[in-house]
PDB file of C-alpha atoms in Angstrom:
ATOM      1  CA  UNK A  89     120.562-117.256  95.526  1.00  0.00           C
ATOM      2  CA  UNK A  90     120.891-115.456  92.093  1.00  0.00           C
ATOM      3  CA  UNK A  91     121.698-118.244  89.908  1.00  0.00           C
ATOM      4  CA  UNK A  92     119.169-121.006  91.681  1.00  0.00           C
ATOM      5  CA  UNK A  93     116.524-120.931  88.836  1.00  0.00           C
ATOM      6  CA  UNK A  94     119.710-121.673  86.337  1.00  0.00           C
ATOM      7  CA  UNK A  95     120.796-124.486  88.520  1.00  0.00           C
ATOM      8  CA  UNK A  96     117.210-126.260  88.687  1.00  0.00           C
ATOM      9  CA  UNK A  97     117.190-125.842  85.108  1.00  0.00           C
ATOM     10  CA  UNK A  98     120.468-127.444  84.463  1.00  0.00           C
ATOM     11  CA  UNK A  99     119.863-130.407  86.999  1.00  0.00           C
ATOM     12  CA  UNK A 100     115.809-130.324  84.895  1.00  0.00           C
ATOM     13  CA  UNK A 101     117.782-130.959  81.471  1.00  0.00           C
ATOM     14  CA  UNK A 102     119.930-133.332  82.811  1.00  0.00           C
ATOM     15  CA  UNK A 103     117.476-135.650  84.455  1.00  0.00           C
ATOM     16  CA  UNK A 104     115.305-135.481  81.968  1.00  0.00           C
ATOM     17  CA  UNK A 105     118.019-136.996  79.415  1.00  0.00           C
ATOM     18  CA  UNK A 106     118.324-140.114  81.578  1.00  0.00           C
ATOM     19  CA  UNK A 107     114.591-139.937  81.781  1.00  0.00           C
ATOM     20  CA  UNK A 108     113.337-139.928  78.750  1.00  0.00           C
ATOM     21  CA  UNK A 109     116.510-142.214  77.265  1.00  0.00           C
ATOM     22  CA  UNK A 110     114.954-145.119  75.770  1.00  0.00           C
ATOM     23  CA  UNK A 111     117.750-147.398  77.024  1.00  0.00           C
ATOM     24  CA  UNK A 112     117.546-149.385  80.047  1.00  0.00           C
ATOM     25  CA  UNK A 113     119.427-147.849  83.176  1.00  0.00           C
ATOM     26  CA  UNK A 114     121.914-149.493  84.260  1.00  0.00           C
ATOM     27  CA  UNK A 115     123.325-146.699  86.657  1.00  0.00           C
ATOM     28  CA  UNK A 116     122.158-145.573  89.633  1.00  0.00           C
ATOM     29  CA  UNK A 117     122.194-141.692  89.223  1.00  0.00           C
ATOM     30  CA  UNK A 118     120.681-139.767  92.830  1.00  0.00           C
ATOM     31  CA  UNK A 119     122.550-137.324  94.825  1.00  0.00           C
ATOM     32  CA  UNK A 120     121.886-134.445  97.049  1.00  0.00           C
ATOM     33  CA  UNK A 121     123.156-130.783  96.368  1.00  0.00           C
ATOM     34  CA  UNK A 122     122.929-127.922  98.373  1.00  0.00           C
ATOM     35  CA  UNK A 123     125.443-125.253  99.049  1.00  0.00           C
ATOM     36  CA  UNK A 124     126.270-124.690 103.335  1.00  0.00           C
ATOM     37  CA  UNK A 125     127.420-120.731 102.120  1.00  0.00           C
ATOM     38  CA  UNK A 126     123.671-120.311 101.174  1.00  0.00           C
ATOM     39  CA  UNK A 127     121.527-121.845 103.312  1.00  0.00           C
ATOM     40  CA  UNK A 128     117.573-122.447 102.673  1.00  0.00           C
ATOM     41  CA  UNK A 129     117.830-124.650  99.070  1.00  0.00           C
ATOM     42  CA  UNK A 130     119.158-127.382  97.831  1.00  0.00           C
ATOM     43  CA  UNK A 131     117.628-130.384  94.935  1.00  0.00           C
ATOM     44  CA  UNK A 132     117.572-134.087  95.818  1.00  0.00           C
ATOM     45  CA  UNK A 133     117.211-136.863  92.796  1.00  0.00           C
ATOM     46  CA  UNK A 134     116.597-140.282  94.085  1.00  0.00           C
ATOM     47  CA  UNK A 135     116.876-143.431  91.547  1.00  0.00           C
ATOM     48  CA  UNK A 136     115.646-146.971  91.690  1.00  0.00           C
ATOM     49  CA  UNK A 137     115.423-148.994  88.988  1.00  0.00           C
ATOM     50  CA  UNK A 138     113.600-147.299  85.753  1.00  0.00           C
ATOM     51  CA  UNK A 139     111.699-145.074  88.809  1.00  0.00           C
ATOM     52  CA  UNK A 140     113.424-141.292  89.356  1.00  0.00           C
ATOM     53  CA  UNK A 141     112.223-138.567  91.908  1.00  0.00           C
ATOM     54  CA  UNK A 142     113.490-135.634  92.268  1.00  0.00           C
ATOM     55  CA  UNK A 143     112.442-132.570  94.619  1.00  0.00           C
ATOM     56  CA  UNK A 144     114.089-129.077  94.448  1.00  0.00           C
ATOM     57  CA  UNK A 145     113.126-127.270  97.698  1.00  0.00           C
ATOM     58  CA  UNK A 146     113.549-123.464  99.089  1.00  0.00           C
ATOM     59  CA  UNK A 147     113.147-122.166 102.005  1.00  0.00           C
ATOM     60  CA  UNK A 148     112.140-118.524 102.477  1.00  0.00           C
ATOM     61  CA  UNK A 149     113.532-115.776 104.957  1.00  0.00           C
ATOM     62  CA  UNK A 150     110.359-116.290 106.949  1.00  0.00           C
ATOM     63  CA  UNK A 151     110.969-120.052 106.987  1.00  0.00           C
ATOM     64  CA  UNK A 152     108.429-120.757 104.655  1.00  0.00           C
ATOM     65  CA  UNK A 153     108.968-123.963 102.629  1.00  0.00           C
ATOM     66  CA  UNK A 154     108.460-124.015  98.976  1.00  0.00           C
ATOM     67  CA  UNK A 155     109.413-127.571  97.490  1.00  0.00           C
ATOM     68  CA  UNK A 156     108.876-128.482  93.783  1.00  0.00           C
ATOM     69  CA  UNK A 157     108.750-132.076  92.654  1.00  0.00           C
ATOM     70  CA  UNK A 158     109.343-133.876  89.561  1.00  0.00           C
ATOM     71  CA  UNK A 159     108.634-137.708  88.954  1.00  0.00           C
ATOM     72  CA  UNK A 160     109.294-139.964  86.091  1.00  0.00           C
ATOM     73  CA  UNK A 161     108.149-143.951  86.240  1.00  0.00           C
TER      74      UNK A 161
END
C-alpha cells in the first residue's frame, strides 16, 4: 500500500473540483475503488443531487478499521 496516501489525494483533488464548481451538476459522479491484489482499502464517493460523500477506509493487519470521511452539501 505504498502509493495509498497519493491515491486519496488524487481522488481529494478531484472531488473537490466537482465540489466546489459553482455550476449545477448535472452528472452523477460515485464509484467504488479498491484494488483485490491489496486487500484492506479502498475509497467510495456517493452522489445525489448537489449532495457528495465520500469515505476512504483502511483496514489494518490486526483488522483494525480506520475510515476517513469527507462530505460536501
Amino acid at each position: 500500500m505504498p502509493n495509498l496516501k497519493s491515491l486519496f489525494y488524487a481522488v481529494l483533488l478531484s472531488l473537490g473540483s466537482v465540489l466546489f464548481s459553482t455550476g449545477a451538476c448535472a452528472n452523477n459522479y460515485q464509484d467504488l475503488w479498491w484494488n483485490p491484489n491489496e486487500s484492506g482499502w479502498g475509497i467510495n464517493i456517493s452522489h445525489q443531487g448537489d449532495v457528495m460523500f465520500a469515505t476512504w477506509f483502511i483496514y489494518g493487519t490486526n483488522g483494525q478499521p480506520t475510515w476517513i470521511f469527507l462530505s460536501r452539501a
